[in-house]
CSV table of C-alpha atoms and ligand atoms in Angstrom, one decimal:
chain,number,residue,atom,x,y,z
A,1,UNK,CA,86.6,109.1,103.3
A,2,UNK,CA,87.6,105.4,102.9
A,3,UNK,CA,88.9,104.2,99.6
A,4,UNK,CA,86.2,101.5,99.6
A,5,UNK,CA,83.5,104.2,100.0
A,6,UNK,CA,85.0,106.2,97.1
A,7,UNK,CA,84.6,103.0,95.0
A,8,UNK,CA,81.1,102.4,96.2
A,9,UNK,CA,80.1,106.0,95.5
A,10,UNK,CA,81.5,105.9,92.0
A,11,UNK,CA,78.8,103.2,91.2
A,12,UNK,CA,80.9,101.3,88.7
A,13,UNK,CA,82.7,104.3,87.2
A,14,UNK,CA,86.5,103.8,87.1
A,15,UNK,CA,88.4,106.3,89.3
A,16,UNK,CA,91.8,107.8,88.8
A,17,UNK,CA,94.5,107.7,91.6
A,18,UNK,CA,98.2,107.8,91.8
A,19,UNK,CA,101.2,107.2,94.2
A,20,UNK,CA,103.9,109.6,95.0
A,21,UNK,CA,107.3,109.2,96.7
A,22,UNK,CA,108.4,111.6,99.4
A,23,UNK,CA,111.4,113.8,98.4
A,24,UNK,CA,114.9,113.0,99.7
A,25,UNK,CA,115.3,114.9,103.0
A,26,UNK,CA,116.4,118.5,102.6
A,27,UNK,CA,114.5,119.0,99.4
A,28,UNK,CA,111.6,121.4,99.1
A,29,UNK,CA,108.1,120.0,99.2
A,30,UNK,CA,107.2,122.5,96.4
A,31,UNK,CA,108.8,120.0,93.9
A,32,UNK,CA,106.2,117.4,95.0
A,33,UNK,CA,103.4,119.9,94.6
A,34,UNK,CA,104.6,120.8,91.1
A,35,UNK,CA,104.2,117.2,90.1
A,36,UNK,CA,100.8,116.8,91.8
A,37,UNK,CA,99.3,120.1,90.6
A,38,UNK,CA,98.8,119.0,86.9
A,39,UNK,CA,97.2,115.7,88.0
A,40,UNK,CA,94.5,117.3,90.2
A,41,UNK,CA,92.4,118.2,87.1
A,42,UNK,CA,91.5,114.5,86.9
A,43,UNK,CA,90.0,114.6,90.4
A,44,UNK,CA,91.8,111.7,92.2
A,45,UNK,CA,89.7,110.7,95.2
A,46,UNK,CA,92.9,109.6,96.9
A,47,UNK,CA,96.6,109.8,96.6
A,48,UNK,CA,99.1,107.3,98.0
A,49,UNK,CA,102.3,108.4,99.6
A,50,UNK,CA,105.1,105.7,99.9
A,51,UNK,CA,107.4,105.1,102.9
A,52,UNK,CA,111.0,104.1,102.6
A,53,UNK,CA,112.7,102.1,105.3
A,54,UNK,CA,116.0,103.0,106.9
A,55,UNK,CA,119.3,102.5,105.0
A,56,UNK,CA,123.0,102.8,105.7
A,57,UNK,CA,125.1,105.7,104.5
A,58,UNK,CA,128.8,106.2,104.9
A,59,UNK,CA,129.8,109.5,106.6
A,60,UNK,CA,133.4,110.8,106.7
A,61,UNK,CA,134.6,111.5,110.3
A,62,UNK,CA,138.2,112.5,110.9
A,63,UNK,CA,139.4,110.9,107.6
A,64,UNK,CA,137.5,107.7,108.3
A,65,UNK,CA,134.2,106.5,106.9
A,66,UNK,CA,131.6,105.7,109.5
A,67,UNK,CA,128.5,103.6,108.7
A,68,UNK,CA,125.4,105.3,109.8
A,69,UNK,CA,121.8,104.4,109.7
A,70,UNK,CA,119.3,107.0,108.3
A,71,UNK,CA,116.0,107.5,106.7
A,72,UNK,CA,116.6,109.4,103.4
A,73,UNK,CA,112.9,109.9,102.6
A,74,UNK,CA,111.1,110.7,105.8
A,75,UNK,CA,107.9,112.5,106.2
A,76,UNK,CA,105.2,110.3,104.8
A,77,UNK,CA,102.5,111.2,107.4
A,78,UNK,CA,103.4,114.9,107.2
A,79,UNK,CA,103.2,114.9,103.5
A,80,UNK,CA,99.9,113.1,103.6
A,81,UNK,CA,98.6,115.8,106.0
A,82,UNK,CA,99.9,118.6,103.8
A,83,UNK,CA,98.5,117.2,100.6
A,84,UNK,CA,95.1,116.5,102.3
A,85,UNK,CA,95.0,120.1,103.6
A,86,UNK,CA,96.3,121.8,100.3
A,87,UNK,CA,94.1,119.8,97.8
A,88,UNK,CA,91.2,118.6,99.9
A,89,UNK,CA,91.8,115.0,98.8
A,90,UNK,CA,92.1,111.8,100.8
A,91,UNK,CA,95.7,110.5,101.3
A,92,UNK,CA,96.9,107.0,102.0
A,93,UNK,CA,100.1,106.7,103.9
A,94,UNK,CA,102.1,103.5,103.3
A,95,UNK,CA,103.0,101.9,106.7
A,96,UNK,CA,105.8,99.3,106.7
A,97,UNK,CA,106.7,96.4,109.0
A,98,UNK,CA,110.4,96.6,108.1
A,99,UNK,CA,112.3,99.3,110.0
A,100,UNK,CA,109.6,99.9,112.6
A,101,UNK,CA,108.7,98.4,116.0
A,102,UNK,CA,105.0,97.8,116.8
A,103,UNK,CA,105.3,100.7,119.2
A,104,UNK,CA,106.5,103.1,116.5
A,105,UNK,CA,103.8,101.8,114.3
A,106,UNK,CA,101.1,102.6,116.9
A,107,UNK,CA,102.6,106.1,117.2
A,108,UNK,CA,102.3,106.6,113.4
A,109,UNK,CA,98.7,105.2,113.4
A,110,UNK,CA,97.6,107.5,116.3
A,111,UNK,CA,99.1,110.5,114.4
A,112,UNK,CA,97.1,109.4,111.3
A,113,UNK,CA,93.9,109.2,113.3
A,114,UNK,CA,94.4,112.7,114.7
A,115,UNK,CA,95.1,114.1,111.2
A,116,UNK,CA,91.8,112.7,109.9
A,117,UNK,CA,93.5,110.1,107.6
A,118,UNK,CA,91.0,107.3,106.9
A,119,UNK,CA,93.1,104.8,104.9
A,120,UNK,CA,96.4,103.0,105.5
A,121,UNK,CA,98.3,100.9,103.0
A,122,UNK,CA,99.8,98.0,105.1
A,123,UNK,CA,103.0,96.5,103.7
A,124,UNK,CA,105.8,94.4,104.9
A,125,UNK,CA,108.6,96.3,103.0
A,126,UNK,CA,111.6,94.9,101.4
A,127,UNK,CA,114.9,93.7,102.8
A,128,UNK,CA,117.4,96.4,103.6
A,129,UNK,CA,119.8,97.2,100.7
A,130,UNK,CA,122.7,95.3,102.2
A,131,UNK,CA,120.5,92.3,103.2
A,132,UNK,CA,119.7,89.4,100.9
A,133,UNK,CA,116.4,88.5,102.7
A,134,UNK,CA,113.9,90.5,104.7
A,135,UNK,CA,114.9,90.4,108.4
A,136,UNK,CA,112.1,91.5,110.8
A,137,UNK,CA,112.9,94.5,112.9
A,138,UNK,CA,113.3,93.6,116.6
A,139,UNK,CA,109.9,94.4,118.1
A,140,UNK,CA,108.3,94.7,114.7
A,141,UNK,CA,106.2,92.6,112.4
A,142,UNK,CA,107.3,89.7,110.1
A,143,UNK,CA,104.5,89.8,107.6
A,144,UNK,CA,102.0,92.4,106.5
A,145,UNK,CA,99.1,90.2,107.9
A,146,UNK,CA,100.4,91.0,111.4
A,147,UNK,CA,100.4,94.8,110.6
A,148,UNK,CA,96.8,94.5,109.3
A,149,UNK,CA,95.9,92.8,112.7
A,150,UNK,CA,97.5,95.6,114.6
A,151,UNK,CA,95.5,98.2,112.7
A,152,UNK,CA,92.3,96.3,113.2
A,153,UNK,CA,93.0,96.0,116.9
A,154,UNK,CA,93.5,99.8,117.1
A,155,UNK,CA,90.2,100.2,115.3
A,156,UNK,CA,88.7,98.4,118.3
A,157,UNK,CA,90.5,100.5,120.8
A,158,UNK,CA,93.0,97.8,121.6
A,159,UNK,CA,96.4,99.5,122.0
A,160,UNK,CA,99.6,97.7,122.7
A,161,UNK,CA,99.5,98.4,126.4
A,162,UNK,CA,95.8,97.5,126.8
A,163,UNK,CA,92.2,98.5,125.8
A,164,UNK,CA,91.0,102.1,125.9
A,165,UNK,CA,87.2,102.5,125.9
A,166,UNK,CA,86.8,106.1,124.7
A,167,UNK,CA,84.3,106.1,121.8
A,168,UNK,CA,87.0,107.7,119.7
A,169,UNK,CA,88.4,104.7,117.9
A,170,UNK,CA,90.0,104.9,114.6
A,171,UNK,CA,88.2,103.2,111.7
A,172,UNK,CA,91.0,102.8,109.2
A,173,UNK,CA,90.2,101.3,105.8
A,174,UNK,CA,93.2,99.0,105.0
A,175,UNK,CA,94.9,98.4,101.7
A,176,UNK,CA,97.4,95.6,101.0
A,177,UNK,CA,99.6,94.6,98.2
A,178,UNK,CA,98.8,91.9,95.6
A,179,UNK,CA,101.1,90.4,92.9
A,180,UNK,CA,99.6,89.3,89.6
A,181,UNK,CA,103.0,87.7,88.8
A,182,UNK,CA,103.5,86.5,92.4
A,183,UNK,CA,105.7,88.0,95.0
A,184,UNK,CA,109.4,87.4,94.4
A,185,UNK,CA,109.8,85.3,97.5
A,186,UNK,CA,106.6,83.2,97.1
A,187,UNK,CA,107.1,79.6,96.0
A,188,UNK,CA,104.1,79.8,93.7
A,189,UNK,CA,101.3,82.2,92.7
A,190,UNK,CA,98.8,79.9,94.5
A,191,UNK,CA,100.7,80.0,97.8
A,192,UNK,CA,101.1,83.8,97.4
A,193,UNK,CA,97.3,84.1,96.9
A,194,UNK,CA,96.7,82.0,100.0
A,195,UNK,CA,98.8,84.6,101.9
A,196,UNK,CA,96.8,87.4,100.3
A,197,UNK,CA,93.6,85.7,101.5
A,198,UNK,CA,95.1,85.7,105.0
A,199,UNK,CA,95.6,89.4,104.8
A,200,UNK,CA,92.0,89.9,103.7
A,201,UNK,CA,90.8,87.6,106.5
A,202,UNK,CA,92.8,89.6,109.0
A,203,UNK,CA,90.9,92.7,107.9
A,204,UNK,CA,92.3,94.2,104.7
A,205,UNK,CA,89.6,96.1,102.8
A,206,UNK,CA,91.1,96.3,99.3
A,207,UNK,CA,94.2,95.2,97.3
A,208,UNK,CA,96.5,97.3,95.1
A,209,UNK,CA,98.5,95.3,92.6
A,210,UNK,CA,102.2,95.4,91.8
A,211,UNK,CA,102.7,97.0,88.3
A,212,UNK,CA,102.2,94.7,85.3
A,213,UNK,CA,102.4,95.3,81.6
A,214,UNK,CA,100.3,92.5,80.3
A,215,UNK,CA,96.6,92.9,81.3
A,216,UNK,CA,96.0,89.1,80.9
A,217,UNK,CA,98.2,88.6,84.0
A,218,UNK,CA,95.9,91.0,86.0
A,219,UNK,CA,92.7,89.3,84.7
A,220,UNK,CA,94.0,85.8,85.6
A,221,UNK,CA,95.1,87.0,89.0
A,222,UNK,CA,91.7,88.6,89.8
A,223,UNK,CA,89.9,85.4,88.6
A,224,UNK,CA,92.2,83.2,90.7
A,225,UNK,CA,91.6,85.5,93.7
A,226,UNK,CA,87.8,85.4,93.3
A,227,UNK,CA,87.9,81.6,92.9
A,228,UNK,CA,89.7,81.4,96.2
A,229,UNK,CA,87.1,83.6,97.9
A,230,UNK,CA,88.9,86.9,98.0
A,231,UNK,CA,86.1,89.4,97.4
A,232,UNK,CA,87.5,92.8,98.1
A,233,UNK,CA,88.3,95.3,95.3
A,234,UNK,CA,91.5,94.6,93.5
A,235,UNK,CA,92.9,97.9,92.1
A,236,UNK,CA,95.4,97.5,89.2
A,237,UNK,CA,98.7,99.4,89.6
A,238,UNK,CA,100.1,100.8,86.3
A,239,UNK,CA,103.5,102.3,85.6
A,240,UNK,CA,104.4,103.8,82.2
A,241,UNK,CA,107.9,102.8,81.2
A,242,UNK,CA,110.0,106.0,81.1
A,243,UNK,CA,113.6,105.2,80.3
A,244,UNK,CA,115.4,102.4,78.4
A,245,UNK,CA,117.0,101.1,81.6
A,246,UNK,CA,113.6,100.1,82.9
A,247,UNK,CA,113.8,97.1,80.6
A,248,UNK,CA,116.5,95.7,82.9
A,249,UNK,CA,115.5,97.3,86.2
A,250,UNK,CA,111.8,96.5,86.4
A,251,UNK,CA,112.1,92.7,85.8
A,252,UNK,CA,115.2,92.6,88.2
A,253,UNK,CA,113.6,94.5,91.1
A,254,UNK,CA,110.0,93.5,90.8
A,255,UNK,CA,110.4,90.0,89.1
A,256,UNK,CA,107.8,90.9,86.5
A,257,UNK,CA,107.8,90.0,82.8
A,258,UNK,CA,107.6,92.6,80.0
A,259,UNK,CA,105.8,91.7,76.8
A,260,UNK,CA,108.0,91.3,73.8
A,261,UNK,CA,106.1,93.9,71.8
A,262,UNK,CA,106.9,96.5,74.5
A,263,UNK,CA,110.5,95.5,74.7
A,264,UNK,CA,110.9,95.8,70.9
A,265,UNK,CA,109.2,99.2,70.8
A,266,UNK,CA,111.5,100.5,73.5
A,267,UNK,CA,114.6,98.9,71.8
A,268,UNK,CA,113.7,100.8,68.6
A,269,UNK,CA,113.7,104.2,70.4
A,270,UNK,CA,116.6,106.5,69.7
A,271,UNK,CA,116.4,108.4,73.0
A,272,UNK,CA,114.5,108.4,76.3
A,273,UNK,CA,112.1,111.0,75.0
A,274,UNK,CA,110.9,108.4,72.5
A,275,UNK,CA,110.8,105.7,75.3
A,276,UNK,CA,108.7,108.0,77.4
A,277,UNK,CA,106.2,108.3,74.5
A,278,UNK,CA,106.1,104.5,74.0
A,279,UNK,CA,105.5,104.1,77.8
A,280,UNK,CA,102.6,106.5,77.7
A,281,UNK,CA,101.0,104.8,74.7
A,282,UNK,CA,101.4,101.3,76.2
A,283,UNK,CA,99.9,102.6,79.5
A,284,UNK,CA,96.9,104.1,77.6
A,285,UNK,CA,96.2,100.9,75.8
A,286,UNK,CA,96.4,99.0,79.1
A,287,UNK,CA,94.2,101.5,80.9
A,288,UNK,CA,91.5,101.4,78.1
A,289,UNK,CA,91.2,97.7,78.3
A,290,UNK,CA,91.1,97.7,82.1
A,291,UNK,CA,88.5,100.4,82.2
A,292,UNK,CA,86.4,98.5,79.7
A,293,UNK,CA,86.7,95.5,82.0
A,294,UNK,CA,85.2,97.7,84.8
A,295,UNK,CA,88.1,98.0,87.2
A,296,UNK,CA,87.3,100.2,90.2
A,297,UNK,CA,90.3,102.4,90.0
A,298,UNK,CA,93.3,103.0,87.7
A,299,UNK,CA,96.2,103.6,90.1
A,300,UNK,CA,99.4,105.0,88.6
A,301,UNK,CA,102.9,104.8,90.0
A,302,UNK,CA,104.4,108.2,89.4
A,303,UNK,CA,107.9,107.7,90.9
A,304,UNK,CA,109.2,111.2,90.1
A,305,UNK,CA,108.0,113.4,87.3
A,306,UNK,CA,104.3,113.2,86.5
A,307,UNK,CA,104.1,114.4,82.9
A,308,UNK,CA,103.7,110.9,81.6
A,309,UNK,CA,100.9,110.1,84.1
A,310,UNK,CA,99.3,113.4,83.0
A,311,UNK,CA,99.4,112.3,79.4
A,312,UNK,CA,97.8,108.9,80.2
A,313,UNK,CA,95.2,110.4,82.4
A,314,UNK,CA,94.3,113.0,79.7
A,315,UNK,CA,93.5,110.2,77.3
A,316,UNK,CA,91.5,108.3,79.9
A,317,UNK,CA,89.6,110.7,82.2
B,401,FAD,P1,103.6,90.2,102.7
B,401,FAD,O1,102.2,90.2,102.4
B,401,FAD,O2,104.0,90.1,104.2
B,401,FAD,O3,104.3,89.0,101.9
B,401,FAD,C1,105.7,88.9,101.8
B,401,FAD,C2,106.1,87.5,101.4
B,401,FAD,O4,105.9,86.6,102.4
B,401,FAD,C3,105.3,87.0,100.2
B,401,FAD,O5,106.1,86.2,99.4
B,401,FAD,C4,104.2,86.1,100.9
B,401,FAD,O6,103.7,85.1,100.0
B,401,FAD,C5,104.9,85.6,102.1
B,401,FAD,N1,104.1,85.4,103.3
B,401,FAD,C6,103.1,86.1,103.8
B,401,FAD,N2,102.7,85.6,104.9
B,401,FAD,C7,103.4,84.5,105.2
B,401,FAD,C8,103.5,83.6,106.2
B,401,FAD,N3,102.6,83.7,107.3
B,401,FAD,N4,104.4,82.6,106.2
B,401,FAD,C9,105.2,82.5,105.1
B,401,FAD,N5,105.2,83.3,104.1
B,401,FAD,C10,104.3,84.4,104.1
B,401,FAD,N6,107.7,98.9,99.7
B,401,FAD,C11,108.2,99.9,100.5
B,401,FAD,O7,109.2,99.8,101.0
B,401,FAD,N7,107.5,101.1,100.6
B,401,FAD,C12,106.3,101.3,100.0
B,401,FAD,O8,105.7,102.4,100.2
B,401,FAD,C13,105.7,100.3,99.2
B,401,FAD,N8,104.5,100.4,98.6
B,401,FAD,C14,104.0,99.3,97.8
B,401,FAD,C15,102.8,99.5,97.2
B,401,FAD,C16,102.2,98.4,96.4
B,401,FAD,C17,100.9,98.6,95.8
B,401,FAD,C18,103.0,97.2,96.3
B,401,FAD,C19,102.4,96.1,95.4
B,401,FAD,C20,104.2,97.1,96.9
B,401,FAD,C21,104.8,98.1,97.7
B,401,FAD,N9,106.0,98.0,98.3
B,401,FAD,C22,106.5,99.0,99.1
B,401,FAD,C23,106.8,96.8,98.2
B,401,FAD,C24,106.5,95.7,99.3
B,401,FAD,O9,106.9,96.3,100.5
B,401,FAD,C25,107.4,94.5,98.9
B,401,FAD,O10,106.9,93.9,97.7
B,401,FAD,C26,107.6,93.5,100.0
B,401,FAD,O11,108.6,92.6,99.6
B,401,FAD,C27,106.3,92.6,100.3
B,401,FAD,O12,105.4,93.4,101.0
B,401,FAD,P2,103.9,92.7,101.3
B,401,FAD,O13,103.2,93.7,102.1
B,401,FAD,O14,103.3,92.2,100.0
B,401,FAD,O15,104.4,91.5,102.2
């Protein structure tokens, strides 16, 4: 079922969902299940599965190091299919512009259609690790808007080589990313919002936000989006702080601000067990206020072990 239909059917009740990251290749999928299992008691209507683009690794060959391109966390669509089958839950594969040609994207989308996947999260992706700026892949898309357009074309039976009239078109519901504190490359929040509006006009059905730790940023973002005429659901993304290093990493990687009270509370912690508890309590407070404000879904970034998401969900659902 489409994410937007889940929201409609909930009739104003806030839903629970979360995002998982595929394991590094070679690892057992059971590890992933072990993290998902405890969260299923909160009945998520959908689970997102991220995609990682290609990266360079150095492989030793006859005493010399050779640079090789690889995908360390493959399997997004396969994982979506296995979770859907195992737990009878909708899954949302993340599909990226970066690292994929249009042709490869069409291949992935056709697979998703055959597997009965109804939702796609359409994203540009970041620059490769050794690049300063995002460089579009040859034959791929430059912005997420173009990816949304490709998915919408497929929904009409328009494939890259031409139209197929078969009565068996996909009907993907499309999610896109939104940034309450603006995307790091955007010159201003207003211009980033204009780009978000373009994604919605191209056919995006809902927005999931980047993580934020100050709810006022989310509320202001939603208001600015509504004032600009963006009417689709805007789902808040929440991440509980889990280790002290997050104080440096999260602002650096995602260009987001952390409230001083949260920084002070984490600074006062003696170890990461205590940090994890602070992160859970902060996320519960955030979640309570967002739920009271009537958000459609509380969407949690699990990024590894899910015990903290479980603790937050237990207090909320
Ligand atoms: P876009 O919407 O294309 O925007 C990128 C930048 O370009 C913005 O600054 C925007 O303002 C600007 N822009 C857009 N259109 C134009 C235009 N026509 N002209 C000029 N500027 C323009 N990354 C992953 O690698 N894998 C994932 O699974 C993943 N999941 C994510 C899930 C969520 C909910 C979020 C919020 C992010 C996720 N990301 C993921 C990160 C995302 O790929 C990066 O933030 C990326 O840098 C931007 O992606 P986007 O889809 O927002 O890009």
